[in-house]
Amino acid sequence: MYDAPRSTENTVSTEDIKFECTDCQVYYGDNHAIKDVSVKIEDKTVTAFIGPSGCGKSTFLRCLNRMNDTIDVARIEGSFLLDGQDIYDRKVDPVQLRAKVGMVFQKPNPFPKSIYDNIAYGPRIHGLARSKADLDEIVEKSLRRGAIWDEVKDRLHAPGTGLSGGQQQRLCIARAIATEPEVLLMDEPCSALDPIATAQVEELIDELRAQYSVVIVTHSMQQAARVSQKTAFFHLGNLVEYDETSKIFTNPEDPRTESYITGRIG
Amino acid sequence: MTDASLNTPAHSGKQLSQADAHTKKRNAAEKRFRAYGLSAILIGLFFLVVLFTSIIRSGLPAFTRTVVDVEFTLTQEQFDAAEKELFKTKAYSNLFIAELQGKLGEKGVEVEFDEKAIERLLGKVGSTIREHYKENPDTLGAPVRFELAASSRVDGYFKGRVTRDTLQDSRFLQLSDLDLVDALEEAGVIKQAFNWTFITGTDSGVDNPGGAGIGASVVGSFFMMLVVLALSLPIGVAASIYLEEFAPQNKFTDLIEVNISNLAAVPSIVFGILGLAVFIQFMHLPQSAPLVGGLVLTLMTLPTIIISTRASLKSVPPSIREAALGVGASKMQTVFHHVLPLAMPGILTGTIIGLAQALGETAPLLLIGMVGFVARGYPEGFAQGFTEANSAMPAQIYTWAARADVSFYEKAWGGIIILLAFLLTMNIIAIILRRRFERRW
Ligand SMILES: Nc1ncnc2c1ncn2[C@@H]1O[C@H](COP(=O)(O)OP(=O)(O)O)[C@@H](O)[C@H]1O
Ligand SMILES: [Mg+2]
């Protein structure tokens, strides 16, 4: 049921698998938060994680760039392969992994620095720019891809915290893009935004799909339906169903998925 | 009845402009609470005002002293003649007396006095004048102004410590001398002047309150604060960063945390005895030295700095840490590039408050020999500033307050004004730093 994604007109599907996770378990102390989850996340695709709150969507997402490493009580088991390489291997440095797997958080969290420095920070610490001109170029490119260049090009040295919520979130997306990642993880990126800002971010996500594998956690089923090609439904730590978005929303196989989508659990 | 109150809320049907009993009670309670709060603040303010007026009233006289101000001309012939005498200083003081009598005569003030009286009033005038001319022979023949400090009893007569009723004739001051003082005042020869000696001078012996100054102990305190700052800021900040950002949460770190909080509450005299045992008796560092004082105060200040630094690190929102980790910053880069700059205002404020506490601390200095030490000189150089025996401001104040002569009491109050001025300056610096570094996020 998880294999062989069929192509629909909605998908820019290649058969490339970016992430292959098998039998993943996450424990927070005694709390078994992720149970036996196996999933294959495709490249150049938007994958949505949906499910009732507390079901483990964020937890699973944070496993993909090892953000859970910073939580003392978290214990992770199973295999997470990024392009065939185990990201929890001893030899993998989470710092390098996070440059390749960027993350955007629920609440826009720009650094209390200038817009320019917000974008330039990642490339600087990873040594991606050899000169000031290089860096300027990266900043411009990232802001353009983050669909915010036109709004901030005249005030690159104004504080990033002075932007509106939606602009801040696009700035954060641009910041994640600046380190040239292959995967972008977004944890409810629009939950703190108004409908107009949400529409802008969704549009941006759709554009990003051309280059990246995007995984988005959302509590809004309409959003999942709008932006994603694949949808995973989580419930109480289990991955209940994972399929084409159109299939999940029109013809789910599991009764739990159906009752969630029709609003009976959630 | 229950049904009725269920269906119709208690406030229904009433006019908004008419307060019901319940609302009245609430408003009265609020008014009472405001009154309590206001009176608490007023009581606090009252004590503050009392404290400051009494400090200023008692301390200000320490900043002035009574001087005899005379313009005096000595010719070459007079100088040569005096130098030929057997009692040379006596010759000079006779010249001075003659000059003084001339001045009084000019103003039409008549008073009888002799050389002994002048000595009781001004000390050894003759030797002061002789020294001046031996060192500056070129001023011979030209008028020179001498500002001669009056004895502490005469000073006390001007400041109200000594009165005609309480004065008993002694070798220090006699009732008849006060007539001379009054006459000199009438002639405008004796007056109050700003006492620079008090600010720049060193401590004097118990018998010379007039010459006592706080300068040397300010220098002592300065060197102590240098030691405290140089040790407690880096150690405290490093320890807090490690505990807050890197250390795993377990029983051991919990134990350390509890102990740091407890250390902050340990009486300072305990740190004093620890310093005595470790730094002086075991490590044989010099007694009464600012270095040892600084080390002891460092021990005392560390918990304060650690606690305030950890609090300000904690107050940096976790979203900033996530953001940095999310773009691939290492733990250390996250802390040093993002968390620490945001925590800086809190850290600096905590450090300065800790330093201010240390600056006013007296008890630990008692045990390492800085209290009671008579700091008669300034350190010879920068390095000696740390190792040469010295006093510190609060220790000096305590020493003065403990001396028998009442004129030292006035010095103690004056010392407190200077100490408070330093504390105030440090607090202002803390506020400025906080303003400057504070950023919104
Ligand atoms: N840092 C944490 N420490 C302990 N338990 C956590 C932590 N984060 C999440 N959990 C637990 O893991 C489960 C899944 O949480 P989460 O992944 O945040 O759910 P979702 O994002 O789907 O709402 C919840 O039961 C939650 O209480
Ligand atoms: Mg979540």
XYZ file of C-alpha atoms and ligand atoms in Angstrom:
735
model
C 0.000 0.000 0.000
C 2.944 2.333 0.538
C 4.735 1.386 -2.660
C 4.531 2.309 -6.296
C 3.086 5.778 -6.446
C 0.915 6.040 -9.481
C 1.265 9.188 -11.458
C -1.673 11.508 -11.622
C -1.808 14.834 -13.367
C -1.205 16.410 -9.965
C 2.256 14.884 -9.586
C 5.567 15.864 -11.082
C 6.484 12.421 -10.056
C 9.861 10.931 -10.598
C 10.415 7.549 -9.099
C 13.185 9.048 -6.930
C 12.904 8.220 -3.266
C 14.501 10.835 -1.041
C 13.810 9.440 2.398
C 13.237 5.802 3.153
C 12.227 5.178 6.745
C 11.632 1.680 8.043
C 10.223 0.499 11.365
C 10.811 3.780 13.114
C 10.099 4.113 16.813
C 10.385 7.228 18.933
C 10.126 7.232 22.698
C 9.978 10.266 24.959
C 10.987 8.536 28.168
C 8.197 5.987 28.574
C 5.912 7.646 26.046
C 5.965 5.672 22.804
C 5.266 8.562 20.431
C 5.994 6.943 17.044
C 5.149 3.308 16.509
C 6.451 1.156 13.659
C 6.328 3.874 11.053
C 7.645 3.028 7.588
C 7.407 5.571 4.837
C 9.087 6.531 1.564
C 9.251 10.221 0.817
C 9.718 11.191 -2.815
C 11.882 13.821 -4.373
C 10.299 16.864 -6.063
C 7.072 16.186 -4.269
C 5.130 17.850 -1.502
C 4.280 15.317 1.153
C 1.746 16.305 3.807
C 1.541 14.828 7.300
C -1.935 15.140 8.734
C -3.587 13.802 11.831
C -5.092 14.863 15.114
C -2.958 16.907 17.449
C -0.487 14.925 19.547
C -0.380 12.046 17.085
C 3.328 12.457 16.424
C 3.503 14.409 13.163
C 6.053 16.915 14.465
C 7.985 14.203 16.224
C 8.367 12.206 13.042
C 9.230 15.293 11.007
C 11.937 16.254 13.481
C 13.459 12.797 13.176
C 14.224 13.568 9.538
C 16.798 16.248 10.366
C 17.714 14.914 13.794
C 16.228 17.873 15.645
C 15.105 15.391 18.289
C 18.773 14.901 19.185
C 18.498 18.045 21.259
C 15.795 16.523 23.471
C 17.447 14.537 26.235
C 14.583 12.131 26.851
C 13.967 11.283 23.180
C 15.087 7.838 21.961
C 14.917 6.954 18.277
C 15.010 3.505 16.683
C 14.675 2.204 13.152
C 16.403 3.198 9.956
C 16.174 6.560 8.258
C 17.867 6.528 4.862
C 18.455 9.778 3.030
C 19.519 8.899 -0.530
C 20.366 5.465 0.806
C 22.547 6.734 3.641
C 21.547 6.192 7.261
C 21.291 9.638 8.837
C 21.586 8.186 12.343
C 24.903 6.585 11.475
C 27.666 7.440 13.936
C 29.685 9.039 11.179
C 26.959 11.459 10.164
C 27.299 14.916 11.627
C 23.826 16.314 12.371
C 25.155 19.773 11.570
C 25.849 18.802 7.948
C 22.616 16.884 7.750
C 20.634 19.969 8.763
C 22.198 21.995 5.992
C 20.902 19.362 3.559
C 17.536 18.983 5.253
C 16.287 22.477 6.039
C 13.510 23.221 8.462
C 10.805 25.858 8.810
C 9.003 26.120 12.105
C 5.460 26.729 13.197
C 6.095 30.207 14.549
C 8.182 32.438 12.285
C 11.496 32.701 14.102
C 13.854 35.055 12.288
C 17.060 35.888 14.128
C 16.974 39.310 15.772
C 19.385 40.517 13.100
C 19.076 42.176 9.736
C 17.232 40.507 6.875
C 20.538 40.111 5.071
C 22.207 38.457 8.049
C 19.271 36.126 8.543
C 19.828 34.680 5.085
C 23.618 34.935 5.108
C 24.051 33.143 8.425
C 23.645 29.590 7.096
C 25.922 30.020 4.046
C 28.497 31.715 6.284
C 28.763 28.927 8.826
C 28.807 26.280 6.113
C 31.406 28.164 4.093
C 29.235 28.335 0.962
C 30.363 31.794 -0.082
C 33.923 32.594 -0.982
C 33.476 36.346 -1.194
C 31.139 39.131 -0.259
C 29.820 39.177 -3.818
C 29.121 35.448 -3.614
C 27.219 35.978 -0.418
C 25.230 38.871 -1.859
C 24.268 36.625 -4.741
C 23.196 33.782 -2.461
C 21.119 36.197 -0.383
C 19.387 37.598 -3.437
C 18.780 34.178 -4.931
C 17.376 32.787 -1.691
C 15.112 35.778 -1.137
C 13.857 35.494 -4.709
C 13.113 31.813 -4.255
C 11.444 32.638 -0.962
C 9.166 35.004 -2.958
C 10.011 37.917 -0.715
C 12.805 39.677 -2.644
C 10.616 42.420 -4.034
C 9.276 43.276 -0.621
C 12.625 43.530 1.154
C 15.198 44.409 -1.491
C 15.263 48.029 -0.356
C 15.720 47.273 3.310
C 18.069 44.309 3.486
C 19.716 45.791 6.548
C 16.514 46.389 8.488
C 15.791 43.889 11.267
C 14.049 40.700 10.162
C 11.842 40.872 13.223
C 10.269 44.058 11.871
C 8.503 42.244 9.016
C 4.907 41.073 9.126
C 4.160 37.498 10.174
C 3.744 36.220 6.628
C 6.870 38.003 5.433
C 8.784 36.612 8.402
C 7.716 33.091 7.525
C 8.798 33.526 3.905
C 12.057 34.967 5.205
C 12.491 31.809 7.276
C 11.809 29.688 4.210
C 14.383 31.721 2.282
C 16.806 31.232 5.165
C 16.288 27.470 4.971
C 16.801 27.545 1.198
C 20.038 29.510 1.491
C 22.052 26.488 2.626
C 21.053 24.694 -0.591
C 19.120 21.863 1.024
C 17.579 18.919 -0.794
C 14.681 18.472 1.543
C 12.582 21.145 3.232
C 10.701 20.226 6.383
C 7.868 22.536 7.416
C 6.037 22.125 10.678
C 2.649 23.826 10.392
C 4.249 26.784 8.594
C 0.971 28.653 8.177
C -0.699 28.130 11.518
C 0.391 31.551 12.773
C -0.504 33.360 9.547
C -3.591 35.096 8.227
C -5.377 33.710 5.124
C -3.623 36.018 2.651
C -0.164 35.233 4.002
C -1.141 31.569 4.040
C -2.077 31.683 0.368
C 1.271 33.309 -0.455
C 3.211 30.666 1.460
C 1.203 27.867 -0.144
C 1.940 29.264 -3.559
C 5.603 29.377 -2.647
C 5.520 25.750 -1.478
C 4.069 24.754 -4.798
C 6.932 26.515 -6.593
C 9.544 24.928 -4.329
C 8.367 21.477 -5.339
C 10.207 21.852 -8.633
C 13.547 21.696 -6.870
C 13.075 20.199 -3.463
C 11.393 17.428 -1.649
C 9.002 19.245 0.692
C 7.466 17.656 3.760
C 4.771 19.723 5.399
C 2.928 19.073 8.627
C -0.472 20.665 8.670
C -3.578 20.546 10.774
C -5.620 21.892 7.900
C -6.897 19.221 5.575
C -7.772 21.780 2.945
C -4.162 22.877 2.941
C -2.953 19.309 2.576
C -5.355 18.848 -0.302
C -4.253 22.095 -1.918
C -0.479 21.790 -1.766
C 0.485 18.146 -1.501
C 0.750 15.244 -3.883
C 1.199 12.627 -1.205
C -0.459 12.551 2.192
C 0.330 10.557 5.293
C -2.293 10.228 7.980
C -0.985 9.699 11.511
C -3.087 8.570 14.414
C -1.859 7.900 17.970
C 1.706 7.423 16.787
C 0.800 5.063 13.961
C 1.025 5.810 10.284
C -2.475 4.771 9.339
C -2.477 5.502 5.655
C -0.037 6.912 3.117
C -1.024 7.481 -0.463
C -1.715 9.939 -3.252
C -3.404 12.982 -1.781
C -6.312 12.647 -4.166
C -6.857 9.087 -3.064
C -6.661 9.880 0.663
C -9.241 12.598 0.340
C -11.632 10.871 -2.003
C -11.317 7.212 -1.330
C -9.429 6.385 1.878
C -8.931 2.740 2.669
C -8.784 2.911 6.440
C -11.974 3.758 8.369
C -9.922 5.966 10.767
C -8.727 8.081 7.866
C -12.220 8.445 6.625
C -13.616 9.494 9.981
C -10.777 12.032 10.410
C -11.322 13.499 6.981
C -15.030 13.705 7.461
C -14.450 15.375 10.797
C -15.443 12.625 13.184
C -12.067 12.356 14.954
C -9.684 15.194 15.439
C -35.540 30.420 43.571
C -32.742 28.447 42.021
C -34.701 28.214 38.846
C -35.320 31.901 38.749
C -31.645 32.772 39.347
C -30.669 30.291 36.678
C -32.899 31.847 34.134
C -32.307 35.470 34.993
C -28.689 36.398 35.752
C -28.167 38.440 38.923
C -27.279 41.587 37.020
C -30.162 41.517 34.611
C -32.736 44.240 34.747
C -30.480 46.643 36.605
C -29.114 49.857 35.327
C -25.417 49.962 34.486
C -24.991 53.227 36.355
C -26.194 51.602 39.573
C -23.526 49.463 41.215
C -24.909 46.404 42.953
C -23.723 45.217 46.362
C -21.297 42.689 44.915
C -19.655 45.213 42.619
C -19.422 47.717 45.439
C -17.654 45.137 47.596
C -15.211 44.336 44.809
C -14.477 47.990 44.195
C -13.987 48.623 47.896
C -11.552 45.702 48.104
C -9.600 47.089 45.175
C -9.494 50.546 46.720
C -8.252 49.104 50.012
C -5.556 47.146 48.239
C -4.384 50.232 46.395
C -4.247 52.129 49.686
C -2.138 49.375 51.296
C 0.248 49.383 48.365
C 0.554 53.134 48.320
C 1.191 53.342 52.054
C 3.821 50.601 51.813
C 5.612 52.614 49.169
C 5.287 55.819 51.169
C 6.740 54.165 54.259
C 9.621 52.882 52.166
C 10.191 56.312 50.682
C 10.066 57.906 54.124
C 12.829 55.660 55.401
C 14.841 56.302 52.276
C 14.549 60.047 52.780
C 15.477 59.741 56.455
C 18.463 57.598 55.537
C 19.726 59.934 52.864
C 19.250 63.135 54.840
C 21.024 61.694 57.840
C 23.877 60.384 55.692
C 24.268 63.674 53.911
C 23.936 65.755 57.054
C 26.475 63.718 58.937
C 28.753 63.049 56.014
C 29.005 66.422 54.287
C 31.234 68.008 56.995
C 33.874 65.400 56.118
C 34.261 67.137 52.778
C 35.171 70.508 54.298
C 37.898 71.480 56.689
C 38.816 74.583 58.622
C 41.860 76.422 57.346
C 43.743 79.578 58.186
C 44.339 81.363 54.931
C 47.076 84.005 55.057
C 49.109 85.782 52.480
C 52.645 86.004 53.697
C 55.740 87.701 52.365
C 59.212 86.752 53.507
C 62.187 88.753 52.337
C 65.631 87.325 51.659
C 66.990 89.185 54.714
C 64.305 87.758 56.996
C 65.053 84.287 55.630
C 68.795 84.617 56.186
C 68.229 85.972 59.691
C 65.902 83.129 60.608
C 68.294 80.531 59.265
C 70.998 81.873 61.606
C 68.867 81.394 64.711
C 69.340 78.445 67.016
C 65.630 77.487 67.001
C 64.893 78.043 63.351
C 61.252 76.955 63.257
C 60.539 79.142 66.271
C 61.913 82.074 64.333
C 59.548 81.375 61.456
C 56.551 80.978 63.686
C 57.402 84.286 65.352
C 57.404 85.891 61.914
C 54.065 84.265 61.207
C 52.602 85.492 64.485
C 53.798 88.989 63.753
C 52.147 88.827 60.345
C 48.929 87.517 61.874
C 48.880 90.236 64.507
C 49.393 92.798 61.773
C 46.404 91.388 59.892
C 44.227 91.459 62.982
C 45.340 94.997 63.764
C 44.426 96.115 60.246
C 40.893 94.789 60.715
C 40.677 96.355 64.157
C 40.290 93.082 65.977
C 42.070 92.890 69.296
C 43.108 89.638 70.882
C 45.960 88.345 72.999
C 47.740 85.160 71.972
C 51.080 83.456 72.131
C 53.050 80.920 70.170
C 51.662 78.018 72.206
C 48.116 78.977 71.263
C 49.030 79.078 67.579
C 50.593 75.637 67.916
C 47.410 74.290 69.508
C 45.382 75.795 66.688
C 47.510 75.092 63.639
C 50.248 72.690 64.685
C 53.868 73.424 63.835
C 53.406 76.441 61.597
C 57.094 77.381 61.666
C 58.331 74.164 60.118
C 55.651 74.254 57.398
C 56.742 77.751 56.371
C 60.430 76.948 56.597
C 60.012 73.839 54.438
C 58.170 75.811 51.827
C 60.914 78.434 51.499
C 63.735 75.917 51.580
C 62.107 74.066 48.686
C 61.034 77.173 46.754
C 63.673 79.856 47.488
C 62.546 81.739 44.373
C 59.291 82.747 46.081
C 61.220 84.822 48.630
C 60.167 88.437 48.525
C 56.893 87.707 46.760
C 53.575 87.169 48.547
C 52.759 83.471 49.125
C 49.405 82.118 50.203
C 49.456 79.564 52.980
C 46.397 77.430 53.641
C 47.097 75.926 57.052
C 44.722 73.228 58.297
C 43.340 73.924 61.755
C 43.449 71.199 64.387
C 40.519 68.801 64.566
C 39.239 70.459 67.773
C 39.060 73.832 66.060
C 37.441 72.126 63.092
C 34.990 70.594 65.549
C 34.287 74.044 67.018
C 33.171 75.198 63.562
C 31.110 72.075 62.900
C 29.451 72.127 66.297
C 31.223 69.110 67.789
C 33.098 71.330 70.285
C 31.338 74.096 72.202
C 32.447 76.550 74.846
C 30.283 74.754 77.424
C 31.741 71.311 76.853
C 35.345 72.304 76.248
C 37.745 71.529 79.047
C 41.152 73.080 79.022
C 43.726 70.572 77.830
C 47.003 70.611 76.032
C 45.015 70.268 72.810
C 42.750 73.291 73.160
C 41.937 75.863 75.806
C 38.939 78.086 76.297
C 41.041 81.178 75.627
C 42.007 79.742 72.209
C 38.393 79.955 71.149
C 38.546 83.731 71.632
C 41.437 83.757 69.192
C 39.477 81.578 66.769
C 36.504 83.936 66.976
C 38.810 86.890 66.373
C 40.408 85.203 63.369
C 36.985 84.464 61.971
C 35.982 88.098 62.441
C 39.087 89.124 60.546
C 38.225 86.624 57.787
C 41.464 84.733 58.227
C 40.002 81.415 59.272
C 37.438 79.769 57.025
C 35.982 76.544 55.629
C 37.584 75.074 52.520
C 36.975 71.947 50.432
C 38.868 69.034 51.936
C 40.766 67.437 49.050
C 42.799 65.434 51.524
C 39.703 63.470 52.418
C 39.226 62.315 48.845
C 42.801 61.854 47.682
C 44.568 61.214 50.958
C 45.561 58.093 52.816
C 44.501 57.015 56.261
C 46.157 58.739 59.201
C 46.885 57.518 62.688
C 44.279 57.592 65.439
C 45.566 60.959 66.712
C 45.198 62.860 63.431
C 41.647 62.768 62.160
C 42.175 65.902 60.102
C 44.678 64.208 57.818
C 42.612 61.097 57.159
C 41.563 60.416 53.576
C 39.777 57.618 51.776
C 41.867 57.710 48.587
C 44.143 54.784 49.378
C 41.230 52.526 50.220
C 39.408 53.556 47.032
C 42.487 52.303 45.203
C 42.398 49.132 47.316
C 38.752 48.573 46.408
C 39.547 49.241 42.755
C 42.194 46.527 42.638
C 39.888 44.132 44.449
C 37.142 44.781 41.914
C 39.616 44.167 39.081
C 40.364 40.738 40.561
C 36.665 40.005 41.061
C 35.744 41.070 37.537
C 38.636 39.255 35.870
C 37.824 36.007 37.665
C 34.110 35.878 38.312
C 32.846 37.081 34.929
C 34.591 34.464 32.749
C 34.255 31.649 35.291
C 30.652 32.483 36.094
C 29.545 32.891 32.491
C 31.377 29.749 31.340
C 29.884 27.718 34.179
C 26.384 28.994 33.454
C 26.625 28.360 29.737
C 27.826 24.845 30.364
C 25.140 24.106 32.947
C 22.342 25.724 30.985
C 23.138 24.689 27.426
C 25.415 21.662 27.432
C 25.174 19.692 30.670
C 22.852 16.690 30.604
C 19.923 16.787 32.988
C 20.732 14.299 35.722
C 21.086 13.877 39.480
C 24.619 15.207 39.451
C 23.813 18.474 37.667
C 20.743 18.843 39.896
C 23.031 18.565 42.907
C 25.347 21.224 41.498
C 22.407 23.515 40.831
C 21.063 23.191 44.362
C 24.501 23.869 45.764
C 24.994 26.996 43.710
C 21.700 28.389 44.969
C 22.746 27.514 48.502
C 26.141 29.170 48.061
C 24.396 32.416 47.206
C 22.818 32.350 50.657
C 25.975 31.551 52.631
C 26.890 34.408 55.010
C 29.813 36.371 53.687
C 31.889 35.913 56.823
C 32.034 32.214 56.019
C 33.749 33.082 52.743
C 36.088 35.277 54.785
C 37.220 32.444 57.007
C 37.564 30.190 53.970
C 39.794 32.825 52.380
C 41.860 33.087 55.540
C 42.359 29.330 55.682
C 42.997 28.720 51.991
C 44.613 31.836 50.567
C 46.588 33.084 53.550
C 47.329 30.144 55.800
C 47.641 27.480 53.108
C 48.785 29.339 49.997
C 50.699 32.010 51.948
C 49.394 34.924 49.919
C 50.089 38.290 51.566
C 47.735 39.408 54.308
C 45.489 42.435 53.824
C 46.272 42.405 50.095
C 43.577 43.380 47.554
C 44.478 40.174 45.686
C 43.279 38.028 48.586
C 40.284 40.278 49.176
C 39.419 39.984 45.495
C 39.707 36.195 45.586
C 37.403 35.961 48.586
C 34.888 38.334 47.023
C 35.076 36.321 43.779
C 33.914 33.249 45.676
C 31.045 35.325 47.009
C 30.106 36.915 43.700
C 30.240 33.745 41.579
C 26.875 32.336 42.686
C 25.191 35.682 42.039
C 26.649 35.880 38.546
C 25.888 32.245 37.758
C 22.282 32.553 38.890
C 21.603 35.753 36.951
C 23.422 34.493 33.846
C 21.450 31.262 33.847
C 18.227 33.182 34.272
C 19.009 35.380 31.299
C 20.082 32.392 29.169
C 16.817 30.698 30.090
C 14.825 33.730 29.045
C 16.136 33.559 25.465
C 13.238 31.999 23.538
C 13.860 28.392 22.458
C 12.661 29.289 18.964
C 15.948 31.146 18.412
C 17.917 28.026 19.313
C 15.746 25.931 16.989
C 16.212 28.430 14.190
C 19.978 28.276 14.506
C 20.120 24.498 14.824
C 17.696 24.261 11.919
C 20.085 25.963 9.494
C 22.859 23.693 10.637
C 24.627 25.688 13.332
C 26.462 23.565 15.865
C 25.485 23.713 19.497
C 28.376 26.016 20.235
C 27.652 28.308 17.277
C 24.037 28.475 18.391
C 25.072 29.552 21.860
C 27.776 32.022 20.913
C 26.185 33.541 17.797
C 22.597 33.772 18.959
C 21.850 32.941 22.569
C 24.685 34.754 24.291
C 24.194 38.113 22.522
C 20.536 38.059 23.494
C 21.375 37.152 27.083
C 24.093 39.808 27.315
C 22.072 42.607 28.957
C 20.972 40.257 31.715
C 24.483 38.906 32.198
C 26.021 42.364 32.420
C 23.375 43.599 34.809
C 23.873 40.565 37.025
C 27.630 41.024 36.954
C 27.479 44.667 37.913
C 24.999 43.981 40.699
C 27.340 41.242 41.921
C 30.292 43.636 41.776
C 28.335 46.302 43.631
C 27.537 43.790 46.342
C 31.175 42.815 46.558
C 32.233 46.457 46.705
C 30.176 47.041 49.837
C 31.075 43.780 51.541
C 32.924 44.202 54.855
C 32.667 40.985 56.829
C 35.020 38.793 54.762
C 37.636 41.570 54.764
C 37.578 41.444 58.556
C 39.114 38.004 58.527
C 41.823 38.583 55.974
C 43.144 41.629 57.776
C 41.895 44.496 55.634
C 39.753 45.969 58.398
C 41.770 47.949 60.901
C 44.735 48.164 58.574
C 46.011 51.740 58.438
C 46.623 52.368 54.755
C 49.244 55.075 55.054
C 50.389 55.053 51.460
C 49.458 54.351 47.879
C 50.759 51.231 46.134
C 53.978 51.886 44.257
C 52.866 50.456 40.952
C 50.163 48.526 39.179
C 51.379 45.064 40.183
C 51.991 46.178 43.759
C 48.393 47.359 43.824
C 47.358 43.731 44.043
C 49.918 42.461 46.509
C 50.717 45.356 48.834
C 48.657 45.535 51.991
C 45.851 48.017 51.630
C 42.405 48.714 52.962
C 39.109 48.841 51.092
C 36.331 51.390 51.256
C 33.913 49.564 53.559
C 36.801 48.319 55.696
C 38.138 51.860 55.988
C 34.709 53.144 56.977
C 34.413 50.451 59.600
C 37.873 51.291 60.933
C 37.020 54.980 61.257
C 33.692 54.283 62.891
C 35.454 52.139 65.473
C 37.961 54.857 66.467
C 37.495 56.771 69.710
C 37.918 60.332 68.420
C 34.509 61.696 67.404
C 35.940 63.499 64.391
C 36.580 60.076 62.793
C 32.864 59.465 63.054
C 32.307 62.270 60.573
C 34.893 60.668 58.254
C 32.992 57.380 58.400
C 29.827 59.115 57.214
C 31.749 60.913 54.510
C 33.234 57.578 53.425
C 29.724 56.180 53.152
C 28.767 59.009 50.814
C 31.702 58.137 48.565
C 30.869 54.422 48.700
C 27.253 55.160 47.790
C 28.414 57.379 44.945
C 30.400 54.458 43.529
C 27.452 52.083 43.926
C 25.148 54.572 42.243
C 27.589 54.937 39.354
C 27.759 51.167 38.919
C 23.991 50.881 38.902
C 23.728 53.626 36.323
C 26.284 51.812 34.174
C 24.215 48.643 34.520
C 21.109 50.468 33.346
C 22.936 52.061 30.408
C 24.407 48.719 29.328
C 21.042 47.062 29.557
C 19.452 49.753 27.447
C 22.214 49.605 24.899
C 22.244 45.827 24.465
C 18.550 45.205 24.790
C 16.897 43.985 21.594
C 13.444 42.852 20.835
C 12.867 39.443 19.327
N 9.852 17.394 23.798
C 8.990 16.429 24.162
N 9.177 15.765 25.321
C 8.315 14.811 25.697
N 7.253 14.437 25.012
C 6.996 15.065 23.833
C 7.850 16.096 23.353
N 7.384 16.545 22.183
C 6.267 15.822 21.935
N 6.039 14.925 22.924
C 4.922 13.947 22.967
O 4.936 13.208 21.797
C 3.628 13.013 21.294
C 3.547 13.527 19.875
O 3.730 14.946 19.883
P 3.867 15.789 18.540
O 4.822 15.095 17.667
O 4.222 17.163 18.941
O 2.413 15.754 17.974
P 1.768 16.604 16.792
O 2.825 17.442 16.181
O 1.212 15.595 15.868
O 0.684 17.406 17.396
C 2.699 13.744 22.234
O 2.127 12.788 23.118
C 3.590 14.666 23.008
O 3.129 14.798 24.311
Mg 3.080 19.548 16.064
